[in-house]
Coordinates of C-alpha atoms in Angstrom, one line a residue:
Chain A
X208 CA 54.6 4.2 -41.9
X209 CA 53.9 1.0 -43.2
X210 CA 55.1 -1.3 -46.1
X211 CA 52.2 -0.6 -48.4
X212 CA 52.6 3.0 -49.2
X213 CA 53.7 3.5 -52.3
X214 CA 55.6 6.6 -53.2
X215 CA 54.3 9.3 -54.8
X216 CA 54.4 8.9 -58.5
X217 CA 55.8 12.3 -60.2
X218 CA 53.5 13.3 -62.7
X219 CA 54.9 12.4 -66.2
X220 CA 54.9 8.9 -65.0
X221 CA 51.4 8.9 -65.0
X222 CA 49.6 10.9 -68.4
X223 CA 46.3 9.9 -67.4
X224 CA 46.6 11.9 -64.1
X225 CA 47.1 15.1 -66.0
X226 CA 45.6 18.4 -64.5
X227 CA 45.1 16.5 -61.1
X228 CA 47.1 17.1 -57.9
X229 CA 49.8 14.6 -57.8
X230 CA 48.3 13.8 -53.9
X231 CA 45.8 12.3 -54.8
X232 CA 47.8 9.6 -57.1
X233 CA 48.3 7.8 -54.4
X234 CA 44.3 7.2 -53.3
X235 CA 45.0 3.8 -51.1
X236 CA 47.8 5.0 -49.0
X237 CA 45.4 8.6 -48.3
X238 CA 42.8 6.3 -47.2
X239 CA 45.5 4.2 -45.0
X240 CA 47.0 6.8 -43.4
X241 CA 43.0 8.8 -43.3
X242 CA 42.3 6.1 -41.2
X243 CA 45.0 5.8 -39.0
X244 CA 44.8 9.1 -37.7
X245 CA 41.1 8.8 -37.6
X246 CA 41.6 6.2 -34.9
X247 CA 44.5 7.7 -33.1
X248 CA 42.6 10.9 -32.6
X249 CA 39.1 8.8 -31.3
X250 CA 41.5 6.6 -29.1
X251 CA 42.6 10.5 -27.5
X252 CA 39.3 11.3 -27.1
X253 CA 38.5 8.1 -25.2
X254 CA 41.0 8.1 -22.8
X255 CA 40.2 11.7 -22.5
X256 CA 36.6 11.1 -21.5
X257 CA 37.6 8.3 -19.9
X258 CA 39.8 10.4 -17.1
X259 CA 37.2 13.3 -16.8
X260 CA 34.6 10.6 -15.6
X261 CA 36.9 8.9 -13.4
X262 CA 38.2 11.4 -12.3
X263 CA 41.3 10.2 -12.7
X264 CA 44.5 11.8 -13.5
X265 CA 47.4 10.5 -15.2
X266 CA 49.7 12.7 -13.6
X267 CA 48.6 12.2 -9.9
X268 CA 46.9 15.5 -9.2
X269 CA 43.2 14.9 -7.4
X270 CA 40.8 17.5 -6.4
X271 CA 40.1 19.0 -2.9
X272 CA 36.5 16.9 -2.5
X273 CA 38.2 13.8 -4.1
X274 CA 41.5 13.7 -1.5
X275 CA 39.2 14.6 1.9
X276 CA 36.6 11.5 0.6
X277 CA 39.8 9.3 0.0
X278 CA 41.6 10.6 3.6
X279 CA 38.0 9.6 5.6
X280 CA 37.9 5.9 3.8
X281 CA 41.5 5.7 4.9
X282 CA 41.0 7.0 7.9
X283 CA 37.9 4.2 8.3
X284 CA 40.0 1.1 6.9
X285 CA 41.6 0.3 10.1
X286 CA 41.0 -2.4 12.4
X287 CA 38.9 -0.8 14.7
X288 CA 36.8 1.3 11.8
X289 CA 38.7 4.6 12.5
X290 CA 37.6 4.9 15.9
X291 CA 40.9 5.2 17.7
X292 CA 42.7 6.9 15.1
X293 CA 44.9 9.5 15.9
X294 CA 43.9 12.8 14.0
X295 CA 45.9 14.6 11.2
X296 CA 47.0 18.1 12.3
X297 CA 44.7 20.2 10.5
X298 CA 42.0 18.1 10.9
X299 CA 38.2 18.5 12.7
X300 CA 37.8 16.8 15.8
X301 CA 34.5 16.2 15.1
X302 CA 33.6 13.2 13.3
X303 CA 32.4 13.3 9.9
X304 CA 28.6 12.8 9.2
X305 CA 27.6 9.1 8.5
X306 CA 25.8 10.0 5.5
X307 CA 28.9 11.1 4.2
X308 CA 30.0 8.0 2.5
X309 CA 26.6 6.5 2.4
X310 CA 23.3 7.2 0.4
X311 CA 21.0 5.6 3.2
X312 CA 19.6 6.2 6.9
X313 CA 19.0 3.8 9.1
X314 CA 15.4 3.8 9.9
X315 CA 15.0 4.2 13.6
X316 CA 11.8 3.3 15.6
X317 CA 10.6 4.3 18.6
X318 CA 11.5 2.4 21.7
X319 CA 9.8 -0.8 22.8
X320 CA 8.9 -0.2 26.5
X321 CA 8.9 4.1 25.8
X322 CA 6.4 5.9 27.4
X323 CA 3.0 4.0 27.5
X324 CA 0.9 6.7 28.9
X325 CA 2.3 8.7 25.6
X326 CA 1.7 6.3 23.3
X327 CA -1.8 5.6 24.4
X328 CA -3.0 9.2 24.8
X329 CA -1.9 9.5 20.9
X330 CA -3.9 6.4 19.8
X331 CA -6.4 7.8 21.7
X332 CA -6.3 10.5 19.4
X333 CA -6.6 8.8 16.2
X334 CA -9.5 6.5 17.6
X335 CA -11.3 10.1 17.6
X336 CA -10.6 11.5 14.3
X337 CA -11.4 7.9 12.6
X338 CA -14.3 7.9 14.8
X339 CA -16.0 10.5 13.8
X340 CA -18.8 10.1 11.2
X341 CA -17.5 11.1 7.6
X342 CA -18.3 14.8 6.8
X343 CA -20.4 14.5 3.7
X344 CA -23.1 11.3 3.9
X345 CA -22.5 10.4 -0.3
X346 CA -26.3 9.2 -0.2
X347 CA -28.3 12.1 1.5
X348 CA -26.7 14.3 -0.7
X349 CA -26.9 12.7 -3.9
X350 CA -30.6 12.0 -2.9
X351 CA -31.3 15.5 -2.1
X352 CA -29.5 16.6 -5.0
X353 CA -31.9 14.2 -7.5
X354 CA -35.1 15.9 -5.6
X355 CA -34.1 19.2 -6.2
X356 CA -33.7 18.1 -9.7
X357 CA -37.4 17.0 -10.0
X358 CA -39.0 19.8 -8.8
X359 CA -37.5 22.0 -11.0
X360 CA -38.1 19.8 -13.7
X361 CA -41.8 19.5 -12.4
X362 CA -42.1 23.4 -12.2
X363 CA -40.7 24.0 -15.8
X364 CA -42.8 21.6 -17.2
X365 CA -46.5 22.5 -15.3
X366 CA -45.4 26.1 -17.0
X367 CA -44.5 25.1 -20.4
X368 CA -47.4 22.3 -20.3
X369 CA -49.8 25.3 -21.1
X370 CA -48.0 26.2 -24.1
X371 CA -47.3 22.7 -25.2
X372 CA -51.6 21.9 -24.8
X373 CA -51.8 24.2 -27.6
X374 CA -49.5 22.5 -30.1
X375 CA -51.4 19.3 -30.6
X376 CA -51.8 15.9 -30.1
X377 CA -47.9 14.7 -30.6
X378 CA -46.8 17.1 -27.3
X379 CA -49.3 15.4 -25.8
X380 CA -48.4 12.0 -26.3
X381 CA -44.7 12.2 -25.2
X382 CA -46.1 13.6 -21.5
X383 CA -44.0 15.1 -19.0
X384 CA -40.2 15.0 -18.7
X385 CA -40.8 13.4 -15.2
X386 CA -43.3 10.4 -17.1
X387 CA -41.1 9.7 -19.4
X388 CA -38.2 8.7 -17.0
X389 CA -40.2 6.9 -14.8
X390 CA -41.0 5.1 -17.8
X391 CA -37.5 4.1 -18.9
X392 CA -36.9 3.1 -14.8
X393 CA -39.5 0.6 -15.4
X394 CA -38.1 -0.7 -18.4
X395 CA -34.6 -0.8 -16.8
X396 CA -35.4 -2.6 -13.7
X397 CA -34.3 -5.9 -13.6
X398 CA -36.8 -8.8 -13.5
X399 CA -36.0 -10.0 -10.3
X400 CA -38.3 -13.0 -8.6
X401 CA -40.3 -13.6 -11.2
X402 CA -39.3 -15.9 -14.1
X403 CA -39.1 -14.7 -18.0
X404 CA -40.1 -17.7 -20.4
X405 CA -37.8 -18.0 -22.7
Chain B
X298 CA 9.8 -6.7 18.1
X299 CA 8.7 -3.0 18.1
X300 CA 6.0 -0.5 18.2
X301 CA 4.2 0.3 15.8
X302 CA 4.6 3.5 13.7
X303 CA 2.0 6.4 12.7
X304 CA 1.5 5.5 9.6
X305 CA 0.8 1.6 10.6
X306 CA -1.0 2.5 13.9
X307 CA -3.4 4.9 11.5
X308 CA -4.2 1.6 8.9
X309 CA -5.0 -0.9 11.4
X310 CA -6.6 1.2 13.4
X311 CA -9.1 2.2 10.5
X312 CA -9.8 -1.6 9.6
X313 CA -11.0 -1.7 13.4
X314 CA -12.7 0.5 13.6
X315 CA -14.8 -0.9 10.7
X316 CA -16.2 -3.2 13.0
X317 CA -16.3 -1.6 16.3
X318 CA -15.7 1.9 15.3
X319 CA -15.2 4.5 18.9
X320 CA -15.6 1.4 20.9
X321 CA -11.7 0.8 20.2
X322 CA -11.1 3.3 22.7
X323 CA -12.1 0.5 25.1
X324 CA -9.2 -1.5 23.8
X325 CA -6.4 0.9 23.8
X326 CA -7.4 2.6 27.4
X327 CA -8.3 -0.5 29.1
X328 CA -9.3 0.5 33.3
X329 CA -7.9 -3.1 34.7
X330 CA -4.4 -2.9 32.7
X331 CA -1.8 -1.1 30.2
X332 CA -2.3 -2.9 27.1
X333 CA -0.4 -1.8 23.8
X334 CA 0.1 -2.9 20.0
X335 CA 3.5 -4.1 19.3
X336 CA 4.3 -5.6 15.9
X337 CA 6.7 -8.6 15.6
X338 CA 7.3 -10.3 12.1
X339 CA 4.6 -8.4 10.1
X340 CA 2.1 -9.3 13.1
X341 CA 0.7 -7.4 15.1
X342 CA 0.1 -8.6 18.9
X343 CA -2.3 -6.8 21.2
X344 CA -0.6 -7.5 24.6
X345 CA -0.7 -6.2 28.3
X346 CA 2.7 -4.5 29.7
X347 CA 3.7 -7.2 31.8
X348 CA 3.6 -9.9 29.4
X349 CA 5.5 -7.5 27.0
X350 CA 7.9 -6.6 29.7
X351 CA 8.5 -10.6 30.5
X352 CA 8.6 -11.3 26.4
X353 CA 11.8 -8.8 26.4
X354 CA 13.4 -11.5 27.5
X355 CA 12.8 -13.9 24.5
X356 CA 15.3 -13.7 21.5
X357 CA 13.6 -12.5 18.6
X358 CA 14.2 -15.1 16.2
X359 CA 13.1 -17.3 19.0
X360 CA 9.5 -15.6 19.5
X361 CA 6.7 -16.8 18.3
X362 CA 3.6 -14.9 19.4
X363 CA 3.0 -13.0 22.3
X364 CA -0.3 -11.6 23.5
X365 CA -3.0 -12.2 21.0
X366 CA -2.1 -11.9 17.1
X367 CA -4.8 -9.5 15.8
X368 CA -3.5 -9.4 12.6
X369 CA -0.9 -8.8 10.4
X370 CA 0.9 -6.1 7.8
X371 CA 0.9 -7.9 4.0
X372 CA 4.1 -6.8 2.3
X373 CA 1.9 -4.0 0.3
X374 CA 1.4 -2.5 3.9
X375 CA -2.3 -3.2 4.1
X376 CA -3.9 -4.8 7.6
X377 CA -5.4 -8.0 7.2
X378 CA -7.4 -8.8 10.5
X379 CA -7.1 -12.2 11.7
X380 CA -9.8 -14.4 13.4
X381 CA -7.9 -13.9 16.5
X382 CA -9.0 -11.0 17.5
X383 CA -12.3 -12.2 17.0
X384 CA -12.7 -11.8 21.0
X385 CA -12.0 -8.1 21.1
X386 CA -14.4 -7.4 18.3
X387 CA -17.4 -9.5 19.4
X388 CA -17.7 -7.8 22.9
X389 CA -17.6 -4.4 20.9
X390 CA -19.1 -5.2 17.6
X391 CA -21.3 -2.3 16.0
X392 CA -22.9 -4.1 13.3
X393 CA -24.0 -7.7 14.1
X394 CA -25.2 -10.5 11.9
X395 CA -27.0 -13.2 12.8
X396 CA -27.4 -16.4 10.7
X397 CA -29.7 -19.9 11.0
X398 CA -28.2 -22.9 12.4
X399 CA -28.3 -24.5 9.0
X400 CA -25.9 -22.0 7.9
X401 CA -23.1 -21.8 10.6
X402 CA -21.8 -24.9 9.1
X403 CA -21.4 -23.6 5.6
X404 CA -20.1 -20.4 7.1
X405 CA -17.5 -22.1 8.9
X406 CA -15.9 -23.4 6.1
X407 CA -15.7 -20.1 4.4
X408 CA -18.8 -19.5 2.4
X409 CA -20.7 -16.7 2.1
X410 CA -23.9 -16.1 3.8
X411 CA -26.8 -16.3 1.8
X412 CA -30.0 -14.1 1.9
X413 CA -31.8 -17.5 2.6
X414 CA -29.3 -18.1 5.9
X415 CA -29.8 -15.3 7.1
X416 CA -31.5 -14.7 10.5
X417 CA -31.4 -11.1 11.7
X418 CA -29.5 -8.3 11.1
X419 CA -28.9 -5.1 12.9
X420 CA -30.5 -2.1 11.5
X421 CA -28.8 0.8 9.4
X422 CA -25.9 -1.8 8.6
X423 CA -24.6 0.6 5.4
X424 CA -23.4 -1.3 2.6
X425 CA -19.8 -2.9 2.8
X426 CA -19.5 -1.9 6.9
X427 CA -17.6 -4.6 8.9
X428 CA -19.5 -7.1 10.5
X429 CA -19.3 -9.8 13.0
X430 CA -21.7 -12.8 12.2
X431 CA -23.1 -14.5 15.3
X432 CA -25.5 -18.1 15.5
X433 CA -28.7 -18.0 17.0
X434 CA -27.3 -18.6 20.1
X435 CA -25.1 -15.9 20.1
X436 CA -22.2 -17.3 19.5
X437 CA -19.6 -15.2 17.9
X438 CA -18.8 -17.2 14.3
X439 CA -16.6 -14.7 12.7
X440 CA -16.3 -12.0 11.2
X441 CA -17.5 -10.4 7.3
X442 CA -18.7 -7.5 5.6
X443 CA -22.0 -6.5 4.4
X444 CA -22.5 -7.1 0.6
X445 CA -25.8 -5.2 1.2
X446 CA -27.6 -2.5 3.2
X447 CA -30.0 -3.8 5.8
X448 CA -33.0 -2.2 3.6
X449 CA -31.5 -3.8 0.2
X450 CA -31.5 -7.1 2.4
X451 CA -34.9 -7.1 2.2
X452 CA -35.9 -6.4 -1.0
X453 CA -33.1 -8.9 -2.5
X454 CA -33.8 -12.9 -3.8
X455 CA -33.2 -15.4 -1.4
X456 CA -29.8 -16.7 -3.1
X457 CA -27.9 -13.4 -3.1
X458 CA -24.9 -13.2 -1.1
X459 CA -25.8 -10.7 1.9
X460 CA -22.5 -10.9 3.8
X461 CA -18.9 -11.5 2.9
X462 CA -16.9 -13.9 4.5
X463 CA -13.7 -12.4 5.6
X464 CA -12.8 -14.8 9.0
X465 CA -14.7 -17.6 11.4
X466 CA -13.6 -19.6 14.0
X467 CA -12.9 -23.0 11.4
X468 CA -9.7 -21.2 10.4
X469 CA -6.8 -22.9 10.8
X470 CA -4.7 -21.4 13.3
X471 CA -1.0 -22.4 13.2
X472 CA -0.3 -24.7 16.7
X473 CA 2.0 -23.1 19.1
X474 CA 4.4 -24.9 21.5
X475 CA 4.1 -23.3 24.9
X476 CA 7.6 -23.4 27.3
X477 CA 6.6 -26.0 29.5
X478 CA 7.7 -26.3 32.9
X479 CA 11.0 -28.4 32.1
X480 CA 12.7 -24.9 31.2
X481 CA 14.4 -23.3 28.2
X482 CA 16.7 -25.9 27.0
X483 CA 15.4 -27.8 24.5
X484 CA 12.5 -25.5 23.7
X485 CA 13.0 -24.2 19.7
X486 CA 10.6 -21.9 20.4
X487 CA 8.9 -19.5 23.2
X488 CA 5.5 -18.2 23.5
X489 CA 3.8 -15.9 25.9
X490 CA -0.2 -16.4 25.6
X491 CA -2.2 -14.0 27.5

């Protein structure tokens, strides 16, 4: 408790205070001490937090997982990286994974001078499959496709062309689906070779 | 130095065969030696057994090239081919280009070839297949890709670009010191060539 807290006033000190609690006289040393406890409890909290992350304990006690990992980096700080270490009673003879401790793996290739005849017999392989010509030809069958288009475009229109003769001149005019694309083709043709005046 | 993997053998050998498509069989079952791929630095060296055997030898850091370079692995992992290899394509080239004497000079310092330069061309080249340019004389010049079908070829003005440089023989090649016959010693660097 510090200096600045003022006692509590008893009430017939204080008339204006009348029909208020006499705890809350005192509103500057509420606040103080409010605050105080405020930070003690978040400082708790903190150091609380702080130990479940680290898994540290104040007291010394570790988990199972956390004392084998810390007995295999002991084990592996020696001199000769824990090769020649003498093993603990209980312990596996075996030695532990090398993935363990670390994330990685070493990426291994295949030997330089392996087995030639092997190697070669699988390139071989490969030169066959790229090879080969690609299954669907992107042209023939985007050019068969558009041809299949026109002549059912030309067969709907030689039957409705009968109906259409009988409407007047404006069907006329317009002509056949198959005109009037091969007119915008000629419009959209560049004008290559020969020179536009400008 | 090591072999190369799947995944790299699979890249490089699709940029081959680009230009001489099933003929690469040729190159990887060869009938008057066992020649393999092995990469070294992000380059890939086509080289027969017993140079590679001899090259074991060589510290790595201390190699320079062994073999011939065909190429090498960018740091995306794409193959870029390197003039180099030029003699193992030409012999097996599928698609062949060749252009007029006026233009092997302009081709040689790494334009593309013209419609205008062009002399012949072999037919069905498909649009963007690999190519190796020759002179009139057949001379192999390089290498390039089509920028246009052998029937668009035709049909297109005389200043459109027809093929795409990619690699001639004006490249500039990186000098090698060969061990001379002094020995070892004061030699920075080895190199085994053919």
């Amino acid at each position: 408790m510090d200096q600045r807290d003022k006692p509590e006033l008893s009430q017939p000190q204080q008339p204006h205070l009348l029909g208020k609690q006499p705890e809350e006289s005192d509103q500057l040393g509420r606040q103080r001490r409010e605050k105080r406890e405020r930070v003690a409890r978040n400082e708790f909290s903190r150091l609380r937090n702080l130990a479940r992350a680290s898994s540290f304990h104040p007291t010394g006690h570790q988990g199972r997982q956390e004392l084998g990992r810390a007995a295999c980096l002991a084990r592996a700080s020696t001199a000769s990286l824990g090769r020649f270490q003498p093993r603990l009673p209980r312990e596996s003879p075996l030695p532990l994974p090398r993935s363990a401790g670390s994330g990685k793996k070493k990426r291994r290739f295949a030997p330089l001078l392996g087995d030639l005849a092997a190697e070669r017999g699988r390139q071989l392989e490969l030169v066959r499959t790229l090879a080969k010509p690609p299954p669907l030809d992107v042209a023939r069958a985007t050019n068969k496709q558009l041809r299949q288009e026109d002549a059912e475009v030309a067969s709907t229109s030689r039957a409705k062309g009968r109906k259409r003769s009988e409407r007047g001149k404006r069907a006329r005019g317009r002509g056949t689906p198959q005109q009037r694309r091969r007119g915008q083709q000629k419009q959209q043709r560049p004008a290559g070779g020969k020179r536009r005046k400008r | 130095m090591r072999p190369l993997t799947e995944e790299e053998t699979r890249v490089m050998f699709e940029k081959l065969a680009r230009y001489i498509g099933e003929n690469m069989q040729l190159l990887v079952d060869r009938p008057d030696g066992s020649y393999c791929f092995r990469l070294h630095k992000d380059r890939v060296y086509y080289v027969s057994e017993r140079l590679l055997k001899l090259a074991t030898s060589v510290p790595g850091d201390r190699l320079v090239s062994l073999g011939t370079c065909f190429g090498k692995f960018t740091k995306t992992g794409k193959f870029r081919l390197h003039v180099t290899a030029l003699d193992y394509l030409a012999p097996y080239a599928k698609y062949k280009v060749w252009v007029k004497p006026g233009t092997e000079q302009s081709f040689l310092y790494g334009n593309h070839v013209l419609k205008s330069g062009l002399g012949r061309i072999t037919e069905n080249t498909a649009q963007y297949q690999g190519v190796v340019v020759y002179s009139m004389a057949d001379v192999p010049l390089g290498f390039g890709v089509a920028a246009k079908s052998t029937q668009d070829c035709r049909k297109v003005d005389p200043m459109a670009i027809v093929v795409f440089h990619q690699a001639d023989v004006g490249d500039r090649v990186p000098v090698v010191v060969t061990a001379g016959p002094q020995g070892g010693e004061g030699q920075k660097a080895a190199s085994l060539e053919r």
